Amino acid sequence: VVFDSSPDLDPPVKRDVTYVLDRPTARGSRILLATRWFLENNPFSEFVVYLDDDSFLSIPRLIPHLLQLTEKEATMLVMGYLMSTPLDVTVSGIDICDICKPCSKCLDDQSLRDVCAQFNLALGPCLHYISTCQIYGAEVIEQCVAEALSESQRIVDYFGSRWTPTWPLGMGWVLGSEVTRFIARNAGVLKSRGAADVQIGYWLAGLEDVHWVDMSDGRFHDFPRRHSMFTRGCSNEQTRVFNEAEQQLARLREALLAVRHDATPAALTTLATTAKDSSAASLLGKRHQHYHARLSQLSRSLSEFQALAEGEVTKAIRQHVMPKSPETPEQQADFARYMRKLVAVHLLQTGSFDAFEAFIEEVGLLDGITDLVPEHYLRAYREAERVKAEGELEEAMEWLRKNRTAGRATAMRREIFDNTQRDLLLQKVYEMIGSGVESAEILELVFGGLFARQRDPSAEQRKKLQSCLLALAYPAAKREAHLATAAGLGNNALDRFWTLFFRGTWPVGEGHTKLL
């Protein structure tokens, strides 16, 4: 998490005045420059999430949506509360009967007709302008409407259209890596005036194949539903927790800014106490502390799983993931189920299939939790296992390669099939080692299997992979001294190869010593 902030230098404006054209907006410029800075310092990031500083992001509810994306969808992602709005109200199609009840009252109002006729406006758009002027206490309605029309034309001239392209509404959105790189590369020349979130729509209007994911059903903004990802409240029951007095909000902001630079468990524990005079701050502090502790706990657990022998995985999962300080029985049950689901999906993605089976069985028997993983994930897994068990090795690998992107849940299917294919590849390598095949032939098989969908491996990659294979020739007790060259592999395929060899899933047999 990178917290990037700067002063809001824009002058105060009326609530509905969102288009400042006299100067680049602080917010728009901040998005451009921070995106460029972020990519320069984090070039391998897959997603960038933008949040207003008074927003609460539920990461557990966001991650499953990202996991379901294909590789192309993920890189070109724009996810948020998507909108497309008129810059010129006269083309909005507002009907007088939609904003005037009863409709006949406005249709029969001659004074309204006379005002609208001065500006050659239909009754609907005209009444919209008049109502806005009245809200802000304009003394001369006609002058106010004239100024609004003039400002609308300035906006249209600046953006070059009367209707906006699709854009993500303020507060929060998620961008894929290619979309982020496009913004970062062009930060110095993209439009930076007007509403910052509307600017994004114009920045991306010329990009091909943007994958728009609309969350306008309430999952991003102020919506007290169970599956909400963004909410201004800190729980589903208190969606307007930020509706507090100015001094309370000030204390809340100070407390949050203090812990953002020191987000240790101790600092988070004191957050609620620091902001005790504000019910909003107190509630947010407790919730922030609660989720930070749980997610940190899970993060530690997953990293520890990588170093465990397969038989110990399930035991470690139960030890680390079990909630220790439940709030209510319902929240405890929801959290327990979510954590177990996250672990199950993680085991599937990393190819820990035996551990996955054991975990699913134990969760069902001991916790009574079933249907932990979506059925279409399981279908892909069972399909891969069937092909692995029934087919000839080369035929199975070819089938998995051809069918990796067919059906639902493409991203997960690809992960499962690729992991299964690599398992089969290693099985083949193991058989070749046991048969005394020349090492050069083994290397060519591995290169062909691991790099089938990318460019040829570099000399450095070949050297590291060869080190992995040669290390197998040594007894387990002596291997450590021969792994230095292979350590720190950067390529995903080589990293996967390393995992399978040295973290417990490589087949056990006499092949190791035969190569020696």
Short mmCIF file of C-alpha atoms in Angstrom, two decimals:
data_model
loop_
_atom_site.label_atom_id
_atom_site.label_comp_id
_atom_site.label_asym_id
_atom_site.label_seq_id
_atom_site.Cartn_x
_atom_site.Cartn_y
_atom_site.Cartn_z
CA VAL A 1 0.00 0.00 0.00
CA VAL A 2 1.43 3.36 -1.05
CA PHE A 3 -0.11 6.45 0.56
CA ASP A 4 0.42 9.46 -1.68
CA SER A 5 -1.04 12.83 -0.79
CA SER A 6 -0.67 16.54 -1.46
CA PRO A 7 -2.59 19.70 -0.50
CA ASP A 8 -5.89 20.41 -2.21
CA LEU A 9 -5.09 23.78 -3.74
CA ASP A 10 -8.34 24.12 -5.66
CA PRO A 11 -10.51 26.96 -4.36
CA PRO A 12 -13.84 26.05 -2.74
CA VAL A 13 -16.68 25.67 -5.24
CA LYS A 14 -20.40 25.07 -5.00
CA ARG A 15 -21.44 21.47 -4.49
CA ASP A 16 -22.50 20.86 -8.10
CA VAL A 17 -19.68 22.84 -9.69
CA THR A 18 -17.15 20.14 -10.52
CA TYR A 19 -15.52 21.56 -13.63
CA VAL A 20 -12.71 24.00 -12.82
CA LEU A 21 -11.24 25.09 -16.14
CA ASP A 22 -9.11 28.09 -15.15
CA ARG A 23 -6.21 25.94 -13.97
CA PRO A 24 -5.17 22.28 -13.76
CA THR A 25 -6.98 20.78 -10.79
CA ALA A 26 -4.93 19.62 -7.82
CA ARG A 27 -6.71 16.28 -7.78
CA GLY A 28 -6.34 15.59 -11.49
CA SER A 29 -2.67 16.55 -11.45
CA ARG A 30 -2.10 14.41 -8.37
CA ILE A 31 -3.60 11.36 -10.08
CA LEU A 32 -1.38 11.86 -13.14
CA LEU A 33 1.87 12.53 -11.29
CA ALA A 34 1.30 9.95 -8.56
CA THR A 35 0.51 7.29 -11.18
CA ARG A 36 3.73 8.09 -13.02
CA TRP A 37 5.75 8.05 -9.78
CA PHE A 38 4.11 4.81 -8.67
CA LEU A 39 4.91 2.99 -11.94
CA GLU A 40 8.50 4.21 -11.88
CA ASN A 41 8.96 2.76 -8.40
CA ASN A 42 6.67 -0.29 -8.73
CA PRO A 43 6.98 -1.32 -12.40
CA PHE A 44 5.64 -4.86 -11.90
CA SER A 45 2.37 -3.97 -10.16
CA GLU A 46 -0.64 -5.77 -11.63
CA PHE A 47 -3.31 -3.38 -10.37
CA VAL A 48 -3.53 0.15 -9.01
CA VAL A 49 -6.42 1.08 -6.72
CA TYR A 50 -7.28 4.74 -6.26
CA LEU A 51 -9.14 5.73 -3.09
CA ASP A 52 -10.31 8.96 -1.55
CA ASP A 53 -8.69 9.29 1.86
CA ASP A 54 -12.04 8.97 3.64
CA SER A 55 -12.90 5.68 1.95
CA PHE A 56 -12.76 2.21 3.44
CA LEU A 57 -11.65 -0.57 1.09
CA SER A 58 -12.62 -4.15 1.84
CA ILE A 59 -9.76 -6.04 0.20
CA PRO A 60 -11.31 -9.50 0.82
CA ARG A 61 -14.33 -8.49 -1.27
CA LEU A 62 -12.21 -7.05 -4.06
CA ILE A 63 -9.69 -9.87 -4.58
CA PRO A 64 -12.15 -12.52 -5.89
CA HIS A 65 -13.23 -10.16 -8.68
CA LEU A 66 -9.61 -9.72 -9.76
CA LEU A 67 -8.91 -13.46 -9.65
CA GLN A 68 -11.69 -14.15 -12.16
CA LEU A 69 -10.14 -11.96 -14.88
CA THR A 70 -8.24 -13.33 -17.85
CA GLU A 71 -4.71 -12.02 -18.36
CA LYS A 72 -5.81 -9.57 -21.06
CA GLU A 73 -8.82 -8.39 -19.04
CA ALA A 74 -6.61 -7.83 -16.01
CA THR A 75 -4.06 -5.68 -17.82
CA MET A 76 -6.75 -3.51 -19.47
CA LEU A 77 -9.05 -3.30 -16.44
CA VAL A 78 -11.04 -0.24 -15.41
CA MET A 79 -13.31 -1.22 -12.51
CA GLY A 80 -15.57 1.14 -10.61
CA TYR A 81 -18.90 2.91 -10.50
CA LEU A 82 -19.02 3.64 -14.23
CA MET A 83 -20.87 6.61 -15.63
CA SER A 84 -21.35 8.55 -18.85
CA THR A 85 -22.90 11.96 -18.38
CA PRO A 86 -23.82 15.04 -20.42
CA LEU A 87 -21.50 18.02 -20.26
CA ASP A 88 -24.31 20.01 -21.83
CA VAL A 89 -27.65 19.50 -20.07
CA THR A 90 -29.50 20.45 -23.24
CA VAL A 91 -28.57 17.09 -24.79
CA SER A 92 -29.32 15.08 -21.65
CA GLY A 93 -32.88 14.18 -22.63
CA ILE A 94 -34.29 15.40 -19.31
CA ASP A 95 -38.07 15.38 -19.56
CA ILE A 96 -40.04 18.02 -17.70
CA CYS A 97 -42.36 15.35 -16.31
CA ASP A 98 -39.40 13.57 -14.70
CA ILE A 99 -38.49 16.55 -12.52
CA CYS A 100 -41.81 18.33 -12.07
CA LYS A 101 -44.63 16.69 -10.13
CA PRO A 102 -47.41 16.98 -11.12
CA CYS A 103 -46.21 17.51 -14.67
CA SER A 104 -49.22 19.65 -15.63
CA LYS A 105 -48.15 22.35 -13.16
CA CYS A 106 -45.00 23.10 -15.17
CA LEU A 107 -46.52 22.50 -18.59
CA ASP A 108 -49.15 25.16 -17.81
CA ASP A 109 -46.68 27.64 -16.28
CA GLN A 110 -46.42 30.47 -18.82
CA SER A 111 -43.68 32.29 -16.88
CA LEU A 112 -41.52 29.17 -17.06
CA ARG A 113 -42.14 28.91 -20.78
CA ASP A 114 -41.18 32.56 -21.26
CA VAL A 115 -37.85 32.16 -19.39
CA CYS A 116 -36.99 29.00 -21.34
CA ALA A 117 -37.86 30.64 -24.64
CA GLN A 118 -35.24 33.36 -23.99
CA PHE A 119 -32.54 30.70 -24.11
CA ASN A 120 -34.17 28.44 -26.70
CA LEU A 121 -34.25 25.62 -24.13
CA ALA A 122 -36.63 22.70 -23.77
CA LEU A 123 -38.60 22.77 -20.52
CA GLY A 124 -36.69 19.87 -18.90
CA PRO A 125 -33.12 21.22 -19.23
CA CYS A 126 -34.36 24.73 -18.55
CA LEU A 127 -36.01 23.76 -15.25
CA HIS A 128 -32.82 21.89 -14.27
CA TYR A 129 -30.80 25.10 -14.64
CA ILE A 130 -33.45 27.18 -12.86
CA SER A 131 -33.67 24.75 -9.94
CA THR A 132 -29.88 24.77 -9.50
CA CYS A 133 -29.86 28.58 -9.52
CA GLN A 134 -32.62 28.66 -6.91
CA ILE A 135 -30.78 26.19 -4.66
CA TYR A 136 -27.79 28.54 -4.50
CA GLY A 137 -29.89 31.68 -4.00
CA ALA A 138 -29.34 33.45 -7.31
CA GLU A 139 -30.94 36.89 -7.23
CA VAL A 140 -31.61 37.09 -10.98
CA ILE A 141 -32.60 33.70 -12.39
CA GLU A 142 -32.19 34.72 -16.03
CA GLN A 143 -28.61 35.92 -15.42
CA CYS A 144 -27.77 32.73 -13.52
CA VAL A 145 -29.10 30.51 -16.33
CA ALA A 146 -27.15 32.53 -18.91
CA GLU A 147 -23.92 32.06 -16.91
CA ALA A 148 -24.59 28.33 -16.54
CA LEU A 149 -25.10 27.96 -20.30
CA SER A 150 -21.90 29.88 -20.98
CA GLU A 151 -19.98 27.67 -18.55
CA SER A 152 -21.42 24.54 -20.17
CA GLN A 153 -20.19 25.72 -23.55
CA ARG A 154 -16.70 26.32 -22.13
CA ILE A 155 -16.67 22.77 -20.81
CA VAL A 156 -17.85 21.38 -24.15
CA ASP A 157 -15.17 23.37 -26.00
CA TYR A 158 -12.44 22.13 -23.64
CA PHE A 159 -13.34 18.45 -23.76
CA GLY A 160 -14.52 18.47 -27.38
CA SER A 161 -17.83 16.69 -26.83
CA ARG A 162 -21.25 17.30 -25.34
CA TRP A 163 -21.39 13.88 -23.68
CA THR A 164 -18.58 12.24 -21.73
CA PRO A 165 -16.99 8.90 -22.54
CA THR A 166 -17.31 6.27 -19.80
CA TRP A 167 -15.57 7.27 -16.57
CA PRO A 168 -15.32 5.84 -13.00
CA LEU A 169 -17.07 7.90 -10.34
CA GLY A 170 -14.75 9.49 -7.74
CA MET A 171 -14.03 7.82 -4.41
CA GLY A 172 -12.42 4.64 -5.75
CA TRP A 173 -11.52 2.67 -8.86
CA VAL A 174 -9.17 -0.12 -9.96
CA LEU A 175 -6.88 0.07 -13.01
CA GLY A 176 -4.98 -2.74 -14.73
CA SER A 177 -1.26 -2.55 -15.48
CA GLU A 178 -1.47 -1.50 -19.16
CA VAL A 179 -4.06 1.18 -18.43
CA THR A 180 -1.87 2.47 -15.61
CA ARG A 181 1.22 2.50 -17.83
CA PHE A 182 -0.64 4.46 -20.51
CA ILE A 183 -1.58 7.14 -17.97
CA ALA A 184 1.95 7.20 -16.53
CA ARG A 185 3.63 7.49 -19.94
CA ASN A 186 1.39 10.38 -20.99
CA ALA A 187 1.04 12.16 -17.64
CA GLY A 188 2.59 15.34 -19.01
CA VAL A 189 0.18 15.80 -21.92
CA LEU A 190 -3.21 14.48 -20.76
CA LYS A 191 -6.05 16.83 -19.84
CA SER A 192 -5.84 17.99 -16.23
CA ARG A 193 -8.70 20.49 -15.96
CA GLY A 194 -12.26 19.80 -14.96
CA ALA A 195 -13.46 17.01 -12.70
CA ALA A 196 -10.64 14.55 -12.05
CA ASP A 197 -12.73 11.41 -12.45
CA VAL A 198 -14.29 12.68 -15.70
CA GLN A 199 -10.78 13.40 -16.98
CA ILE A 200 -10.01 9.68 -16.75
CA GLY A 201 -12.78 8.93 -19.24
CA TYR A 202 -11.15 11.25 -21.77
CA TRP A 203 -7.67 9.89 -21.05
CA LEU A 204 -8.79 6.37 -21.90
CA ALA A 205 -11.24 7.14 -24.72
CA GLY A 206 -8.64 6.39 -27.39
CA LEU A 207 -7.48 3.05 -25.96
CA GLU A 208 -8.50 -0.20 -27.63
CA ASP A 209 -9.86 -3.18 -25.66
CA VAL A 210 -10.34 -1.49 -22.30
CA HIS A 211 -12.08 -4.00 -20.03
CA TRP A 212 -14.74 -1.97 -18.25
CA VAL A 213 -16.21 -3.59 -15.11
CA ASP A 214 -19.24 -1.68 -13.88
CA MET A 215 -19.94 -1.78 -10.14
CA SER A 216 -22.76 0.76 -10.19
CA ASP A 217 -25.09 -1.66 -8.42
CA GLY A 218 -23.73 -0.40 -5.12
CA ARG A 219 -20.62 -2.51 -4.61
CA PHE A 220 -18.32 0.52 -4.77
CA HIS A 221 -20.20 3.39 -3.20
CA ASP A 222 -22.24 3.97 -0.05
CA PHE A 223 -24.30 0.85 -0.23
CA PRO A 224 -25.09 -1.28 2.83
CA ARG A 225 -25.14 -4.63 1.11
CA ARG A 226 -23.31 -7.73 2.16
CA HIS A 227 -21.05 -7.86 -0.88
CA SER A 228 -20.10 -4.18 -0.94
CA MET A 229 -16.42 -3.53 -1.60
CA PHE A 230 -16.33 0.22 -0.98
CA THR A 231 -18.38 2.00 1.64
CA ARG A 232 -18.05 5.28 3.47
CA GLY A 233 -19.10 3.46 6.59
CA CYS A 234 -17.02 0.93 8.43
CA SER A 235 -19.64 -1.77 8.59
CA ASN A 236 -22.73 -2.78 6.70
CA GLU A 237 -24.91 -1.55 9.54
CA GLN A 238 -23.45 1.98 9.77
CA THR A 239 -23.15 3.26 6.25
CA ARG A 240 -23.12 6.93 7.19
CA VAL A 241 -20.58 6.76 9.96
CA PHE A 242 -18.66 9.69 8.46
CA ASN A 243 -21.63 12.05 8.89
CA GLU A 244 -20.05 13.65 11.95
CA ALA A 245 -19.30 17.17 13.15
CA GLU A 246 -16.33 19.00 11.62
CA GLN A 247 -14.16 18.72 14.74
CA GLN A 248 -14.85 14.97 14.97
CA LEU A 249 -13.85 14.48 11.34
CA ALA A 250 -10.68 16.48 11.96
CA ARG A 251 -9.72 14.22 14.86
CA LEU A 252 -10.50 11.16 12.76
CA ARG A 253 -8.31 12.39 9.90
CA GLU A 254 -5.38 13.19 12.20
CA ALA A 255 -5.58 9.77 13.82
CA LEU A 256 -5.70 7.96 10.47
CA LEU A 257 -2.82 9.95 8.98
CA ALA A 258 -0.73 9.20 12.06
CA VAL A 259 -1.09 5.43 11.73
CA ARG A 260 -0.66 5.34 7.95
CA HIS A 261 3.03 6.05 8.41
CA ASP A 262 3.27 3.60 11.30
CA ALA A 263 0.74 0.85 10.56
CA THR A 264 2.06 -1.53 13.18
CA PRO A 265 -0.35 -3.57 15.31
CA ALA A 266 0.57 -1.39 18.30
CA ALA A 267 -0.24 1.83 16.43
CA LEU A 268 -3.51 0.43 15.16
CA THR A 269 -4.43 -0.72 18.65
CA THR A 270 -4.16 2.83 19.95
CA LEU A 271 -6.13 4.39 17.09
CA ALA A 272 -9.53 3.95 18.69
CA THR A 273 -8.26 5.42 21.97
CA THR A 274 -6.63 8.36 20.22
CA ALA A 275 -9.90 9.29 18.54
CA LYS A 276 -12.17 8.35 21.44
CA ASP A 277 -14.11 11.64 21.32
CA SER A 278 -15.55 10.71 17.93
CA SER A 279 -17.83 7.73 17.59
CA ALA A 280 -16.87 7.58 13.92
CA ALA A 281 -13.16 7.52 14.64
CA SER A 282 -13.58 4.98 17.41
CA LEU A 283 -15.56 2.63 15.21
CA LEU A 284 -13.17 3.02 12.29
CA GLY A 285 -10.19 2.48 14.55
CA LYS A 286 -11.58 -0.79 15.88
CA ARG A 287 -12.56 -2.01 12.43
CA HIS A 288 -9.22 -0.98 10.92
CA GLN A 289 -7.35 -2.72 13.71
CA HIS A 290 -9.53 -5.82 13.39
CA TYR A 291 -9.05 -6.33 9.65
CA HIS A 292 -5.41 -5.32 9.63
CA ALA A 293 -4.66 -7.93 12.26
CA ARG A 294 -6.62 -10.65 10.47
CA LEU A 295 -5.16 -9.95 7.03
CA SER A 296 -1.65 -9.69 8.43
CA GLN A 297 -2.26 -13.00 10.14
CA LEU A 298 -3.39 -14.58 6.89
CA SER A 299 -0.46 -13.10 4.96
CA ARG A 300 2.00 -14.58 7.43
CA SER A 301 0.20 -17.89 7.24
CA LEU A 302 0.35 -18.14 3.45
CA SER A 303 4.05 -17.33 3.41
CA GLU A 304 4.65 -19.97 6.06
CA PHE A 305 2.68 -22.57 4.09
CA GLN A 306 5.24 -22.35 1.30
CA ALA A 307 7.94 -23.74 3.59
CA LEU A 308 5.85 -26.50 5.17
CA ALA A 309 5.89 -30.16 4.35
CA GLU A 310 2.63 -31.09 2.64
CA GLY A 311 1.31 -33.10 5.57
CA GLU A 312 1.57 -30.08 7.88
CA VAL A 313 -0.30 -27.60 5.66
CA THR A 314 -3.80 -28.30 6.95
CA LYS A 315 -2.67 -28.14 10.56
CA ALA A 316 -1.03 -24.77 9.97
CA ILE A 317 -4.10 -23.43 8.21
CA ARG A 318 -6.34 -24.24 11.15
CA GLN A 319 -3.85 -22.79 13.61
CA HIS A 320 -3.38 -19.45 11.84
CA VAL A 321 -6.68 -18.76 10.13
CA MET A 322 -9.08 -19.54 12.95
CA PRO A 323 -10.54 -16.22 14.22
CA LYS A 324 -9.38 -15.49 17.76
CA SER A 325 -11.51 -12.49 18.72
CA PRO A 326 -14.96 -12.75 17.11
CA GLU A 327 -17.36 -9.81 17.15
CA THR A 328 -20.69 -11.55 16.71
CA PRO A 329 -21.38 -15.21 15.89
CA GLU A 330 -22.52 -14.21 12.39
CA GLN A 331 -19.40 -12.13 11.73
CA GLN A 332 -17.21 -14.92 13.08
CA ALA A 333 -18.87 -17.43 10.75
CA ASP A 334 -18.56 -15.13 7.73
CA PHE A 335 -14.93 -14.40 8.47
CA ALA A 336 -14.07 -18.05 9.08
CA ARG A 337 -15.69 -19.07 5.81
CA TYR A 338 -13.98 -16.30 3.86
CA MET A 339 -10.54 -17.10 5.24
CA ARG A 340 -10.93 -20.78 4.44
CA LYS A 341 -12.12 -19.95 0.93
CA LEU A 342 -9.11 -17.72 0.35
CA VAL A 343 -6.75 -20.46 1.48
CA ALA A 344 -8.53 -23.07 -0.67
CA VAL A 345 -8.26 -20.88 -3.77
CA HIS A 346 -4.62 -20.15 -2.93
CA LEU A 347 -3.84 -23.87 -2.75
CA LEU A 348 -5.56 -24.41 -6.11
CA GLN A 349 -3.67 -21.57 -7.77
CA THR A 350 -0.29 -22.70 -6.51
CA GLY A 351 -0.83 -26.27 -7.63
CA SER A 352 -0.90 -27.72 -4.09
CA PHE A 353 -3.61 -30.14 -5.18
CA ASP A 354 -3.10 -32.80 -2.50
CA ALA A 355 -3.15 -30.15 0.22
CA PHE A 356 -6.28 -28.67 -1.38
CA GLU A 357 -8.11 -32.00 -1.26
CA ALA A 358 -7.10 -32.58 2.37
CA PHE A 359 -8.10 -29.06 3.36
CA ILE A 360 -11.53 -29.22 1.70
CA GLU A 361 -12.24 -32.57 3.37
CA GLU A 362 -11.16 -31.40 6.82
CA VAL A 363 -13.09 -28.12 6.64
CA GLY A 364 -16.21 -30.08 5.74
CA LEU A 365 -15.78 -32.62 8.54
CA LEU A 366 -14.60 -30.40 11.38
CA ASP A 367 -16.20 -27.04 10.58
CA GLY A 368 -19.28 -28.11 8.64
CA ILE A 369 -18.39 -25.64 5.86
CA THR A 370 -19.26 -26.91 2.39
CA ASP A 371 -19.32 -25.35 -1.09
CA LEU A 372 -16.15 -23.49 -0.16
CA VAL A 373 -14.93 -23.09 -3.74
CA PRO A 374 -17.19 -22.17 -6.70
CA GLU A 375 -18.32 -25.23 -8.64
CA HIS A 376 -16.77 -24.02 -11.91
CA TYR A 377 -13.37 -23.86 -10.14
CA LEU A 378 -13.81 -27.44 -9.00
CA ARG A 379 -14.87 -28.57 -12.47
CA ALA A 380 -11.64 -27.21 -13.93
CA TYR A 381 -9.65 -28.91 -11.18
CA ARG A 382 -11.41 -32.29 -11.61
CA GLU A 383 -11.05 -32.06 -15.37
CA ALA A 384 -7.31 -31.47 -15.02
CA GLU A 385 -6.97 -34.33 -12.55
CA ARG A 386 -8.91 -36.69 -14.85
CA VAL A 387 -6.72 -35.87 -17.85
CA LYS A 388 -3.62 -36.22 -15.70
CA ALA A 389 -4.72 -39.67 -14.47
CA GLU A 390 -6.15 -41.17 -17.67
CA GLY A 391 -4.20 -39.84 -20.62
CA GLU A 392 -0.77 -40.55 -21.98
CA LEU A 393 1.63 -37.97 -20.62
CA GLU A 394 2.34 -36.12 -23.88
CA GLU A 395 -1.33 -36.24 -24.92
CA ALA A 396 -2.43 -34.91 -21.54
CA MET A 397 0.03 -32.02 -21.72
CA GLU A 398 -1.16 -31.11 -25.22
CA TRP A 399 -4.84 -31.31 -24.19
CA LEU A 400 -4.24 -29.06 -21.18
CA ARG A 401 -2.40 -26.55 -23.35
CA LYS A 402 -5.24 -26.35 -25.89
CA ASN A 403 -8.08 -26.15 -23.36
CA ARG A 404 -6.56 -23.81 -20.78
CA THR A 405 -8.81 -20.85 -21.68
CA ALA A 406 -12.11 -22.63 -22.42
CA GLY A 407 -15.16 -22.36 -20.19
CA ARG A 408 -15.96 -20.23 -17.13
CA ALA A 409 -13.49 -18.69 -14.65
CA THR A 410 -10.82 -18.45 -17.34
CA ALA A 411 -8.09 -17.05 -15.07
CA MET A 412 -8.48 -19.82 -12.50
CA ARG A 413 -8.81 -22.48 -15.20
CA ARG A 414 -5.57 -21.29 -16.76
CA GLU A 415 -3.79 -21.42 -13.39
CA ILE A 416 -5.02 -24.95 -12.65
CA PHE A 417 -4.27 -26.31 -16.13
CA ASP A 418 -0.83 -24.70 -16.27
CA ASN A 419 0.07 -26.10 -12.86
CA THR A 420 -1.14 -29.56 -13.89
CA GLN A 421 0.79 -29.34 -17.13
CA ARG A 422 3.97 -28.46 -15.24
CA ASP A 423 3.39 -31.34 -12.84
CA LEU A 424 3.18 -33.67 -15.84
CA LEU A 425 6.28 -32.11 -17.33
CA LEU A 426 8.20 -32.78 -14.14
CA GLN A 427 6.87 -36.32 -14.07
CA LYS A 428 8.29 -36.78 -17.56
CA VAL A 429 11.61 -35.26 -16.48
CA TYR A 430 11.70 -37.61 -13.50
CA GLU A 431 11.16 -40.61 -15.79
CA MET A 432 13.92 -39.40 -18.12
CA ILE A 433 16.33 -38.94 -15.22
CA GLY A 434 15.60 -42.48 -14.07
CA SER A 435 16.19 -43.83 -17.59
CA GLY A 436 19.63 -42.29 -17.92
CA VAL A 437 18.66 -39.85 -20.71
CA GLU A 438 21.28 -37.25 -21.62
CA SER A 439 20.90 -34.00 -19.66
CA ALA A 440 20.82 -31.93 -22.87
CA GLU A 441 17.67 -33.75 -24.00
CA ILE A 442 16.05 -33.21 -20.60
CA LEU A 443 16.84 -29.51 -20.75
CA GLU A 444 15.28 -29.17 -24.20
CA LEU A 445 12.09 -30.86 -22.99
CA VAL A 446 11.89 -28.52 -20.00
CA PHE A 447 12.52 -25.42 -22.12
CA GLY A 448 9.85 -26.46 -24.59
CA GLY A 449 7.30 -27.12 -21.85
CA LEU A 450 7.97 -24.08 -19.68
CA PHE A 451 8.47 -21.50 -22.41
CA ALA A 452 5.90 -22.64 -24.98
CA ARG A 453 3.94 -19.36 -24.72
CA GLN A 454 6.83 -16.90 -24.46
CA ARG A 455 10.14 -16.02 -26.04
CA ASP A 456 13.12 -18.35 -25.77
CA PRO A 457 14.79 -18.30 -22.36
CA SER A 458 17.91 -16.23 -21.98
CA ALA A 459 21.34 -17.71 -21.37
CA GLU A 460 21.00 -16.69 -17.72
CA GLN A 461 17.68 -18.50 -17.42
CA ARG A 462 19.14 -21.61 -19.02
CA LYS A 463 22.04 -21.50 -16.60
CA LYS A 464 19.73 -21.24 -13.58
CA LEU A 465 17.46 -24.02 -14.79
CA GLN A 466 20.41 -26.26 -15.48
CA SER A 467 21.56 -25.62 -11.91
CA CYS A 468 18.16 -26.79 -10.67
CA LEU A 469 18.40 -30.02 -12.63
CA LEU A 470 21.99 -30.71 -11.67
CA ALA A 471 21.17 -30.11 -8.00
CA LEU A 472 18.89 -33.15 -8.17
CA ALA A 473 21.93 -35.32 -8.66
CA TYR A 474 23.11 -34.63 -5.13
CA PRO A 475 21.76 -36.34 -2.01
CA ALA A 476 19.31 -34.15 -0.11
CA ALA A 477 21.85 -33.41 2.62
CA LYS A 478 24.31 -31.92 0.11
CA ARG A 479 21.94 -30.01 -2.16
CA GLU A 480 21.97 -26.72 -0.27
CA ALA A 481 25.54 -25.96 -1.30
CA HIS A 482 24.65 -26.31 -4.98
CA LEU A 483 21.54 -24.14 -5.11
CA ALA A 484 23.11 -20.69 -4.92
CA THR A 485 23.11 -20.22 -8.68
CA ALA A 486 19.46 -21.21 -8.94
CA ALA A 487 18.25 -18.99 -6.09
CA GLY A 488 16.29 -15.81 -6.79
CA LEU A 489 14.75 -16.91 -10.07
CA GLY A 490 12.76 -14.04 -11.55
CA ASN A 491 10.84 -15.69 -14.37
CA ASN A 492 7.42 -17.03 -13.33
CA ALA A 493 7.94 -20.38 -15.03
CA LEU A 494 11.34 -20.89 -13.44
CA ASP A 495 9.99 -19.82 -10.09
CA ARG A 496 7.24 -22.42 -10.43
CA PHE A 497 9.86 -25.01 -11.37
CA TRP A 498 11.84 -24.14 -8.24
CA THR A 499 8.71 -24.51 -6.08
CA LEU A 500 7.87 -27.96 -7.43
CA PHE A 501 11.42 -29.23 -7.01
CA PHE A 502 12.29 -27.97 -3.57
CA ARG A 503 9.06 -27.50 -1.62
CA GLY A 504 7.71 -30.98 -1.36
CA THR A 505 5.79 -31.77 -4.56
CA TRP A 506 8.64 -33.32 -6.57
CA PRO A 507 8.11 -37.13 -6.89
CA VAL A 508 10.18 -39.21 -4.49
CA GLY A 509 12.03 -42.14 -6.00
CA GLU A 510 15.34 -43.54 -7.16
CA GLY A 511 15.65 -41.22 -10.13
CA HIS A 512 17.66 -38.68 -8.17
CA THR A 513 20.48 -41.08 -7.42
CA LYS A 514 20.38 -42.67 -10.89
CA LEU A 515 21.28 -39.33 -12.49
CA LEU A 516 24.21 -39.02 -10.09
#
